[in-house]
Coordinates of C-alpha atoms in Angstrom, one line a residue:
Chain A
X1 CA -93.1 -111.0 -172.1
X2 CA -90.4 -112.3 -174.8
X3 CA -92.1 -111.0 -177.7
X4 CA -94.9 -109.1 -177.3
X5 CA -95.1 -105.1 -177.2
X6 CA -97.6 -105.6 -174.4
X7 CA -98.3 -107.0 -171.1
X8 CA -100.9 -109.4 -170.7
X9 CA -103.9 -107.8 -168.5
X10 CA -104.4 -109.0 -165.0
X11 CA -106.4 -112.4 -164.3
X12 CA -108.1 -112.7 -161.5
X13 CA -109.5 -116.0 -161.1
X14 CA -111.7 -114.0 -158.9
X15 CA -114.3 -113.4 -161.4
X16 CA -117.9 -110.8 -161.3
X17 CA -119.2 -114.3 -160.6
X18 CA -117.2 -115.7 -158.2
X19 CA -117.1 -112.4 -156.4
X20 CA -120.7 -112.3 -156.4
X21 CA -121.3 -115.4 -154.5
X22 CA -118.5 -115.0 -152.6
X23 CA -120.5 -112.1 -151.3
X24 CA -123.7 -113.7 -151.1
X25 CA -121.8 -116.8 -149.0
X26 CA -120.4 -114.4 -146.5
X27 CA -123.0 -112.6 -146.3
X28 CA -125.1 -115.8 -145.9
X29 CA -122.2 -117.2 -142.7
X30 CA -121.9 -113.6 -141.4
X31 CA -125.5 -113.9 -140.8
X32 CA -125.2 -117.7 -139.5
X33 CA -122.8 -116.8 -137.2
X34 CA -124.8 -113.4 -136.2
X35 CA -127.9 -115.8 -135.1
X36 CA -125.5 -118.4 -133.6
X37 CA -123.5 -115.7 -131.4
X38 CA -127.3 -113.9 -130.7
X39 CA -129.1 -117.3 -129.4
X40 CA -125.8 -117.7 -127.8
X41 CA -125.9 -114.8 -126.4
X42 CA -129.7 -115.6 -125.3
X43 CA -128.6 -118.5 -124.4
X44 CA -126.8 -117.5 -121.3
X45 CA -129.4 -115.1 -120.9
X46 CA -131.6 -117.3 -120.2
X47 CA -129.4 -119.5 -118.0
X48 CA -128.8 -116.6 -116.2
X49 CA -131.9 -115.7 -115.9
X50 CA -133.2 -119.1 -115.2
X51 CA -130.2 -119.5 -111.8
X52 CA -131.5 -115.6 -110.6
X53 CA -135.4 -117.0 -110.8
X54 CA -134.2 -120.2 -109.3
X55 CA -132.0 -118.0 -106.2
X56 CA -135.3 -115.7 -106.1
X57 CA -137.5 -119.0 -106.0
X58 CA -135.2 -120.4 -102.9
X59 CA -135.5 -116.5 -102.0
X60 CA -139.1 -116.8 -102.1
X61 CA -139.9 -119.6 -100.6
X62 CA -138.0 -119.3 -97.8
X63 CA -139.9 -116.3 -97.3
X64 CA -143.1 -118.2 -97.6
X65 CA -141.5 -120.1 -95.1
X66 CA -141.3 -117.3 -92.8
X67 CA -145.0 -115.8 -94.1
X68 CA -145.9 -119.0 -93.5
X69 CA -144.9 -119.0 -89.7
X70 CA -146.1 -115.6 -89.3
X71 CA -149.2 -116.0 -90.4
X72 CA -148.9 -118.7 -87.5
X73 CA -147.9 -117.0 -85.2
X74 CA -150.0 -113.8 -85.9
X75 CA -153.5 -116.2 -85.8
X76 CA -152.2 -117.7 -82.9
X77 CA -151.5 -114.0 -81.3
X78 CA -155.0 -112.8 -82.9
X79 CA -156.3 -116.0 -81.1
X80 CA -154.5 -114.9 -78.2
X81 CA -155.6 -111.8 -78.8
X82 CA -159.3 -112.8 -79.0
X83 CA -158.6 -114.2 -76.0
X84 CA -157.6 -111.3 -73.9
X85 CA -159.9 -109.9 -75.4
X86 CA -163.3 -111.2 -74.5
X87 CA -161.3 -112.0 -71.2
X88 CA -161.2 -108.2 -71.2
X89 CA -164.7 -108.0 -71.6
X90 CA -165.3 -110.4 -68.6
X91 CA -162.9 -108.6 -67.0
X92 CA -164.7 -105.0 -67.6
X93 CA -168.4 -106.7 -66.8
X94 CA -166.7 -108.0 -63.7
X95 CA -165.3 -104.9 -62.5
X96 CA -168.3 -102.8 -63.5
X97 CA -170.3 -106.1 -61.8
X98 CA -167.7 -105.0 -58.4
X99 CA -168.1 -101.9 -58.6
X100 CA -171.8 -102.5 -58.5
X101 CA -171.6 -104.4 -56.2
X102 CA -170.0 -101.9 -53.8
X103 CA -172.4 -99.7 -51.8
X104 CA -172.5 -96.1 -51.6
X105 CA -172.0 -96.1 -47.9
X106 CA -168.5 -98.1 -48.6
X107 CA -165.9 -96.5 -50.0
X108 CA -162.7 -98.8 -51.5
X109 CA -159.1 -97.4 -52.0
X110 CA -157.9 -100.5 -53.5
X111 CA -158.7 -103.1 -55.8
X112 CA -156.6 -105.7 -56.5
X113 CA -158.0 -108.3 -58.9
X114 CA -155.9 -111.5 -59.7
X115 CA -156.3 -114.4 -61.1
X116 CA -158.5 -116.5 -58.6
X117 CA -158.7 -114.1 -56.6
X118 CA -160.2 -110.6 -55.8
X119 CA -158.6 -107.6 -52.5
X120 CA -160.6 -105.1 -51.8
X121 CA -159.1 -102.3 -49.5
X122 CA -161.7 -99.6 -48.2
X123 CA -162.7 -97.9 -45.5
X124 CA -167.0 -98.6 -43.9
X125 CA -168.8 -97.0 -41.6
X126 CA -169.0 -100.5 -39.6
X127 CA -169.1 -104.1 -40.2
X128 CA -172.5 -104.5 -40.5
X129 CA -172.9 -102.2 -43.6
X130 CA -170.1 -104.7 -44.6
X131 CA -170.8 -108.1 -44.2
X132 CA -174.8 -106.8 -45.3
X133 CA -174.1 -105.1 -48.5
X134 CA -170.4 -106.5 -49.5
X135 CA -169.8 -109.4 -48.0
X136 CA -172.9 -111.3 -48.9
X137 CA -173.1 -110.7 -53.0
X138 CA -169.0 -111.3 -52.6
X139 CA -169.7 -114.8 -51.1
X140 CA -172.2 -116.4 -54.0
X141 CA -169.5 -115.0 -56.1
X142 CA -166.3 -115.7 -54.7
X143 CA -165.7 -119.6 -53.0
X144 CA -163.7 -118.8 -50.4
X145 CA -164.3 -115.3 -48.6
X146 CA -162.0 -113.9 -46.2
X147 CA -162.0 -109.9 -43.6
X148 CA -159.9 -108.8 -41.8
X149 CA -161.1 -105.0 -40.0
X150 CA -158.8 -102.8 -38.1
X151 CA -160.0 -99.3 -37.1
X152 CA -159.7 -95.7 -39.0
X153 CA -159.3 -93.2 -36.0
X154 CA -162.9 -91.5 -36.6
X155 CA -165.1 -95.0 -35.7
X156 CA -164.6 -96.3 -39.4
X157 CA -163.2 -99.4 -39.9
X158 CA -160.7 -99.8 -42.3
X159 CA -161.4 -103.8 -44.2
X160 CA -159.5 -105.8 -45.9
X161 CA -161.7 -108.6 -48.5
X162 CA -160.0 -111.2 -49.8
X163 CA -162.2 -113.3 -52.2
X164 CA -160.9 -116.4 -54.3
X165 CA -162.6 -118.7 -56.6
X166 CA -161.1 -122.3 -56.5
X167 CA -159.5 -123.5 -59.4
X168 CA -162.0 -125.9 -60.5
X169 CA -164.9 -124.0 -60.2
X170 CA -163.0 -121.7 -62.4
X171 CA -162.6 -124.0 -65.2
X172 CA -165.4 -125.2 -65.5
X173 CA -167.4 -122.2 -65.7
X174 CA -165.1 -121.4 -68.4
X175 CA -165.7 -124.6 -70.0
X176 CA -169.5 -123.3 -69.8
X177 CA -168.8 -119.9 -71.2
X178 CA -166.6 -121.4 -74.2
X179 CA -170.1 -123.4 -74.7
X180 CA -172.0 -120.3 -75.3
Chain B
X1 CA -103.8 -118.8 -156.9
X2 CA -101.7 -121.3 -158.7
X3 CA -103.9 -124.1 -157.7
X4 CA -107.0 -121.9 -158.5
X5 CA -105.5 -120.9 -162.2
X6 CA -104.8 -124.5 -162.8
X7 CA -108.3 -125.4 -161.8
X8 CA -109.6 -123.4 -165.0
X9 CA -108.5 -123.6 -168.8
X10 CA -107.2 -121.2 -170.4
X11 CA -108.6 -119.2 -173.8
X12 CA -106.2 -118.0 -176.3
X13 CA -107.5 -115.6 -178.6
X14 CA -105.9 -115.1 -181.7
X15 CA -106.8 -112.2 -184.7
X16 CA -105.3 -112.4 -187.7
X17 CA -105.9 -109.1 -190.3
X18 CA -105.9 -110.7 -193.9
X19 CA -106.8 -108.6 -197.0
X20 CA -109.9 -107.2 -196.2
X21 CA -110.3 -110.1 -193.3
X22 CA -110.0 -110.5 -189.8
X23 CA -109.5 -113.8 -188.8
X24 CA -109.9 -114.7 -185.8
X25 CA -109.0 -118.7 -184.3
X26 CA -109.6 -119.9 -180.6
X27 CA -107.7 -122.6 -178.6
X28 CA -109.0 -124.0 -175.5
X29 CA -105.8 -125.0 -173.7
X30 CA -106.3 -127.6 -170.5
X31 CA -103.1 -129.7 -168.8
X32 CA -100.6 -129.0 -171.3
X33 CA -102.3 -129.3 -174.3
X34 CA -105.4 -127.9 -176.8
X35 CA -108.6 -129.6 -176.0
X36 CA -110.7 -127.1 -178.8
X37 CA -109.7 -124.8 -181.6
X38 CA -112.5 -122.8 -182.8
X39 CA -111.9 -120.8 -185.9
X40 CA -114.7 -118.1 -187.5
X41 CA -113.4 -115.4 -190.9
X42 CA -115.3 -112.2 -190.0
X43 CA -115.3 -110.0 -193.8
X44 CA -114.3 -106.8 -191.6
X45 CA -110.7 -105.4 -190.4
X46 CA -112.8 -103.6 -188.1
X47 CA -114.3 -104.9 -184.9
X48 CA -117.7 -105.0 -184.9
X49 CA -120.6 -106.1 -182.6
X50 CA -120.8 -109.7 -184.5
X51 CA -117.1 -110.2 -183.5
X52 CA -116.7 -108.9 -179.7
X53 CA -119.5 -112.0 -179.2
X54 CA -117.8 -114.9 -181.1
X55 CA -114.5 -113.9 -178.3
X56 CA -116.8 -113.3 -175.6
X57 CA -119.1 -116.5 -175.8
X58 CA -115.8 -117.9 -175.4
X59 CA -114.0 -115.4 -173.3
X60 CA -115.5 -115.4 -170.7
X61 CA -115.8 -119.2 -169.9
X62 CA -112.5 -118.8 -167.9
X63 CA -110.7 -115.5 -166.7
X64 CA -107.6 -116.8 -168.2
X65 CA -108.1 -116.0 -171.8
X66 CA -105.0 -113.7 -173.5
X67 CA -106.0 -112.3 -177.0
X68 CA -103.1 -112.0 -179.1
X69 CA -102.4 -110.0 -182.4
X70 CA -101.0 -109.9 -185.5
X71 CA -98.8 -106.3 -186.0
X72 CA -99.2 -104.8 -189.5
X73 CA -98.9 -101.6 -189.0
X74 CA -96.8 -100.3 -191.4
X75 CA -93.7 -98.4 -189.5
X76 CA -92.9 -101.8 -187.5
X77 CA -89.0 -103.8 -188.4
X78 CA -86.1 -104.9 -187.3
X79 CA -82.7 -103.9 -186.4
X80 CA -79.9 -106.5 -186.3
X81 CA -78.3 -105.3 -182.6
X82 CA -79.4 -105.0 -179.2
X83 CA -77.4 -102.2 -178.2
X84 CA -79.3 -99.2 -177.7
X85 CA -77.4 -96.9 -179.0
X86 CA -76.0 -98.3 -182.3
X87 CA -79.8 -98.6 -182.4
X88 CA -80.7 -95.1 -184.3
X89 CA -78.0 -96.2 -186.7
X90 CA -80.8 -98.3 -188.3
X91 CA -83.7 -96.9 -187.2
X92 CA -85.2 -93.8 -184.9
X93 CA -86.5 -96.0 -182.1
X94 CA -87.6 -92.8 -179.7
X95 CA -91.2 -93.1 -180.4
X96 CA -91.3 -97.3 -180.6
X97 CA -91.9 -100.4 -178.8
X98 CA -89.0 -102.5 -178.9
X99 CA -88.2 -106.0 -178.4
X100 CA -84.5 -107.3 -177.7
X101 CA -84.6 -110.8 -178.9
X102 CA -81.3 -113.4 -177.9
X103 CA -79.7 -110.5 -177.5
X104 CA -78.5 -110.2 -180.9
X105 CA -81.6 -108.7 -182.7
X106 CA -84.9 -106.1 -182.3
X107 CA -87.6 -105.9 -183.6
X108 CA -90.2 -103.1 -182.9
X109 CA -92.8 -101.0 -184.1
X110 CA -94.4 -97.0 -183.5
X111 CA -96.4 -96.2 -180.5
X112 CA -98.8 -94.3 -181.7
X113 CA -99.4 -97.3 -184.1
X114 CA -99.5 -100.0 -180.4
X115 CA -102.1 -97.5 -179.0
X116 CA -104.2 -97.1 -182.2
X117 CA -104.3 -100.4 -182.2
X118 CA -105.2 -100.9 -178.6
X119 CA -108.2 -98.2 -178.8
X120 CA -109.3 -100.2 -182.5
X121 CA -109.7 -103.3 -180.2
X122 CA -110.7 -102.2 -176.6
X123 CA -113.8 -103.4 -176.9
X124 CA -112.6 -106.9 -176.1
X125 CA -108.9 -105.8 -174.8
X126 CA -105.8 -106.9 -176.4
X127 CA -102.7 -108.9 -174.1
X128 CA -100.4 -109.7 -177.0
X129 CA -99.7 -108.2 -179.9
X130 CA -96.8 -110.2 -181.3
X131 CA -94.3 -108.4 -184.4
X132 CA -94.8 -111.1 -187.8
X133 CA -90.3 -111.4 -187.5
X134 CA -91.3 -113.0 -184.4
X135 CA -93.5 -115.4 -185.9
X136 CA -90.8 -115.3 -188.8
X137 CA -87.9 -116.6 -186.3
X138 CA -89.7 -118.7 -184.8
X139 CA -91.5 -120.4 -187.7
X140 CA -87.8 -121.1 -189.5
X141 CA -86.6 -121.8 -186.0
X142 CA -84.9 -125.2 -187.4
X143 CA -83.4 -123.3 -190.3
X144 CA -82.7 -119.9 -188.6
X145 CA -79.8 -121.0 -186.3
X146 CA -77.7 -122.8 -189.1
X147 CA -77.1 -121.2 -192.0
X148 CA -77.0 -117.4 -193.9
X149 CA -80.9 -116.8 -195.4
X150 CA -83.6 -114.9 -196.1
X151 CA -87.0 -115.1 -194.7
X152 CA -89.8 -113.9 -196.0
X153 CA -92.8 -114.3 -194.2
X154 CA -95.5 -113.5 -197.0
X155 CA -99.2 -112.3 -195.9
X156 CA -102.4 -111.0 -197.7
X157 CA -100.7 -107.8 -197.6
X158 CA -97.6 -107.3 -196.1
X159 CA -94.4 -108.9 -196.5
X160 CA -91.7 -109.0 -193.7
X161 CA -88.0 -110.1 -194.9
X162 CA -85.2 -110.9 -192.3
X163 CA -81.8 -112.2 -194.0
X164 CA -80.8 -114.4 -191.1
X165 CA -76.9 -115.2 -190.6
X166 CA -77.1 -118.3 -187.7
X167 CA -79.2 -116.8 -185.7
X168 CA -77.9 -113.3 -186.0
X169 CA -80.3 -110.8 -187.8
X170 CA -78.5 -109.2 -190.3
X171 CA -81.5 -107.3 -192.8
X172 CA -85.3 -107.0 -191.7
X173 CA -87.9 -105.3 -194.2
X174 CA -91.4 -104.7 -193.8
X175 CA -93.7 -104.3 -197.0
X176 CA -96.7 -102.5 -197.1
X177 CA -97.7 -104.1 -200.1
X178 CA -100.9 -102.3 -201.0
X179 CA -99.0 -98.6 -200.2
X180 CA -96.1 -99.7 -202.6
X181 CA -96.5 -97.0 -205.6
X182 CA -96.5 -99.8 -208.1
X183 CA -93.0 -99.3 -210.4
X184 CA -93.3 -98.5 -214.5
X185 CA -92.5 -101.7 -215.1
X186 CA -94.8 -103.7 -213.7
X187 CA -98.2 -101.1 -214.6
X188 CA -96.2 -101.8 -217.7
X189 CA -96.9 -105.9 -217.5
X190 CA -99.8 -105.6 -216.3
X191 CA -101.0 -103.4 -219.3
X192 CA -99.8 -106.1 -221.2
X193 CA -101.3 -108.7 -219.9
X194 CA -104.5 -107.0 -219.7
X195 CA -104.0 -106.3 -223.9
X196 CA -103.4 -109.8 -224.5
X197 CA -106.1 -111.5 -222.4
X198 CA -108.5 -109.0 -224.0
X199 CA -107.6 -111.6 -227.3
X200 CA -107.8 -114.4 -225.6
X201 CA -106.7 -115.5 -223.1
X202 CA -102.5 -116.4 -222.2
X203 CA -101.2 -119.5 -221.8
X204 CA -97.6 -119.0 -219.5
X205 CA -95.5 -121.2 -221.5
X206 CA -96.6 -118.5 -225.3
X207 CA -95.0 -116.1 -222.9
X208 CA -92.1 -115.6 -225.5
X209 CA -94.3 -115.1 -227.9
X210 CA -94.7 -111.7 -226.6
X211 CA -92.4 -109.2 -228.7
X212 CA -93.2 -106.2 -226.3
X213 CA -91.9 -108.2 -223.2
X214 CA -88.7 -108.2 -224.7
X215 CA -88.3 -104.6 -223.4
X216 CA -89.0 -105.4 -220.1
X217 CA -85.4 -105.7 -218.3
X218 CA -86.5 -107.4 -215.1
X219 CA -88.9 -110.4 -217.3
X220 CA -86.1 -111.1 -219.9
X221 CA -86.4 -114.5 -219.1
X222 CA -90.0 -115.0 -219.2
X223 CA -90.2 -116.4 -222.5
X224 CA -87.3 -119.4 -221.2
X225 CA -89.6 -120.3 -218.3
X226 CA -90.6 -123.4 -219.2
X227 CA -86.6 -124.3 -220.5
X228 CA -85.9 -122.9 -216.5
X229 CA -88.2 -125.3 -215.3
X230 CA -85.7 -127.9 -215.4
X231 CA -83.9 -126.2 -212.8
X232 CA -86.4 -128.6 -210.3
X233 CA -83.9 -131.3 -211.3
X234 CA -80.9 -129.7 -210.0
X235 CA -79.6 -132.7 -208.0
X236 CA -78.5 -129.1 -205.3
X237 CA -82.8 -128.9 -205.5
X238 CA -84.0 -132.1 -206.0
X239 CA -81.0 -133.4 -203.0
X240 CA -82.1 -131.1 -200.5
X241 CA -83.8 -131.4 -197.3
X242 CA -86.2 -129.2 -197.7
X243 CA -87.9 -131.6 -200.0
X244 CA -90.9 -131.5 -198.8
X245 CA -91.3 -127.6 -199.0
X246 CA -90.3 -127.6 -202.9
X247 CA -93.9 -126.0 -203.3
X248 CA -95.1 -126.3 -206.8
X249 CA -93.1 -129.7 -207.5
X250 CA -96.3 -131.8 -207.9
X251 CA -97.4 -132.0 -211.0
X252 CA -100.5 -130.9 -210.4
X253 CA -99.8 -127.8 -209.0
X254 CA -97.4 -127.0 -212.0
X255 CA -100.3 -127.4 -214.1
X256 CA -102.4 -124.9 -211.5
X257 CA -99.3 -122.7 -211.8
X258 CA -100.0 -123.2 -215.4
X259 CA -103.2 -121.6 -215.6
X260 CA -103.0 -119.3 -213.0
X261 CA -104.8 -115.7 -213.6
X262 CA -103.1 -112.8 -215.3
X263 CA -104.1 -111.5 -212.2
X264 CA -102.3 -114.1 -209.7
X265 CA -99.1 -114.1 -212.3
X266 CA -99.5 -109.6 -211.6
X267 CA -99.2 -110.0 -208.1
X268 CA -96.0 -112.5 -207.2
X269 CA -94.3 -110.8 -210.1
X270 CA -95.1 -107.0 -207.4
X271 CA -94.2 -109.5 -205.1
X272 CA -91.0 -110.4 -206.6
X273 CA -90.2 -107.1 -207.7
X274 CA -90.4 -105.8 -203.9
X275 CA -88.9 -108.1 -202.1
X276 CA -86.0 -107.8 -205.1
X277 CA -85.8 -104.3 -204.1
X278 CA -85.4 -104.3 -200.4
X279 CA -82.3 -107.6 -201.3
X280 CA -81.1 -105.1 -203.4
X281 CA -80.8 -102.4 -200.6
X282 CA -79.6 -104.9 -198.8
X283 CA -76.5 -105.3 -200.8
X284 CA -76.2 -101.9 -201.7
X285 CA -76.5 -100.1 -198.1
X286 CA -72.7 -100.1 -196.4
X287 CA -75.1 -100.5 -192.9
X288 CA -75.8 -104.4 -193.5
X289 CA -73.1 -106.7 -194.3
X290 CA -74.6 -107.2 -197.7
X291 CA -73.8 -111.4 -197.6
X292 CA -74.5 -113.2 -201.1
X293 CA -78.0 -114.9 -200.1
X294 CA -78.4 -117.7 -202.1
X295 CA -81.3 -119.5 -200.1
X296 CA -84.9 -118.5 -199.7
X297 CA -87.3 -119.8 -197.4
X298 CA -91.1 -118.2 -197.4
X299 CA -93.4 -118.8 -195.2
X300 CA -96.4 -118.8 -197.5
X301 CA -99.6 -117.8 -195.6
X302 CA -101.8 -116.3 -198.9
X303 CA -100.9 -119.5 -201.9
X304 CA -98.6 -118.1 -203.7
X305 CA -98.8 -119.4 -207.1
X306 CA -95.2 -121.0 -208.4
X307 CA -93.8 -117.9 -210.5
X308 CA -93.0 -116.6 -207.2
X309 CA -90.4 -119.1 -206.7
X310 CA -89.6 -119.4 -210.5
X311 CA -88.6 -115.6 -210.3
X312 CA -86.2 -115.6 -207.7
X313 CA -84.4 -118.5 -208.9
X314 CA -84.6 -117.2 -212.8
X315 CA -83.9 -113.6 -212.1
X316 CA -81.5 -114.1 -209.2
X317 CA -80.5 -117.8 -208.5
X318 CA -81.7 -118.5 -205.4
X319 CA -82.9 -121.2 -204.1
X320 CA -86.4 -121.1 -202.5
X321 CA -88.1 -123.0 -200.5
X322 CA -91.2 -123.0 -199.4
X323 CA -93.6 -123.7 -196.5
X324 CA -97.5 -123.4 -195.8
X325 CA -98.0 -120.9 -192.5
X326 CA -101.4 -120.9 -190.2
X327 CA -100.5 -117.7 -189.2
X328 CA -102.9 -118.3 -186.4
X329 CA -101.8 -121.3 -185.2
X330 CA -97.9 -119.3 -184.6
X331 CA -99.5 -116.5 -182.9
X332 CA -101.3 -118.9 -180.5
X333 CA -97.6 -121.0 -179.9
X334 CA -96.0 -117.8 -179.4
X335 CA -98.8 -116.5 -177.2
X336 CA -97.9 -120.1 -175.5
X337 CA -94.5 -119.5 -175.4
X338 CA -96.0 -116.1 -172.7
X339 CA -98.1 -117.1 -170.6
X340 CA -96.8 -120.9 -170.2

């Protein structure tokens, strides 16, 4: 100071009003930045979720495809199982019928049920019992029946009966079954 | 910050105490010039609510406001040195705040008075407190630098005297008129004037008719005032560069002087005797050079009568030049030079 005994007070361009205004604007700008940052984060998060969901979607699509193929396979299995069940039922009935066909005097030792044939092995007191009591019903069932005998040692005879069903005949029979 | 500062106006509030009044002068300063100015006078020397409100209404316009005050504390003065070692020869400055001017002279004021001033104006605070000697040196800067003369700053209740010789202060005195005990002479003059007033009023031109005045040493020549008016015609005065400053030379002013009241007369004479006493001190005190003073330059802020000048011319044979001063504007000038 050249003339004055005292020094002037510090002067600042930032008055209380300006301080208030600056504070207000600072808070506003800060809030805007925070909102912007929040939106940026949300956008990033959303984008990440979209990628994740797309990946999941792809995986689920492939999974659905796999499931579909599995369902298809299971359906096929079901069809097959149903068919097998039917066939088994038929077979069971056939076996029951077969055993019903065998008279008490004849004893079976082996019965081989094949696709279009039946092979029976056993022992019979004699040929007549076999011919009348077993071969006759077999001939009514199968298209072709072949029998062979050989002695068992105690007067009885071992027999081997081979019975065939022709393909066309069996198919026709199957069709008839399906229609029923 | 400078850029921000340039965007704001600067508000200079200048306060001067004048008698029982406080003058507040406000300047709005923009781009190197005063754009607006306002002045208000409050009939108190204390800070009141009205004054605070008035000043606050202007300073709230800008953070860059400067409040200046002219120091009127009675303990102030000036000494003709800036050397601390020799300052105490003139005044004990241990309890004073002081400022050296041009490495040649120092003005001072009491620290206690300064604290008191700052406390009094704490409602809005102060930025500058100026000495009347700074005002005097600044106001007569064109004269101070090149001659030996007595410079007087006349205020309502104070007088600041300074003798400058080529910008070097020789002597200074601050006189608080209200606190000075009236001399016997002055009391006598006043008593006489009152007596004459009671009779029929007094014409200054008839002062020679008053016999009692002959007993008063200092007023010996009062009766010849009319004759002494012829001093105005002396070449030295009429050819002076300061013709315009020779206040009261005009006819109308002379008329004013001749009809001046006895109160004005006694007041001016009181001022004159106080100055005379102070000049005697300058002449007699061995501390000062005591150079003979021929010229007196008066900065008049109160409006003195022609008699004041005449007393000097008749009794001390000095040439007196009076220049009107608006103290608030001078204070504003000093504040400008501090800030800009």
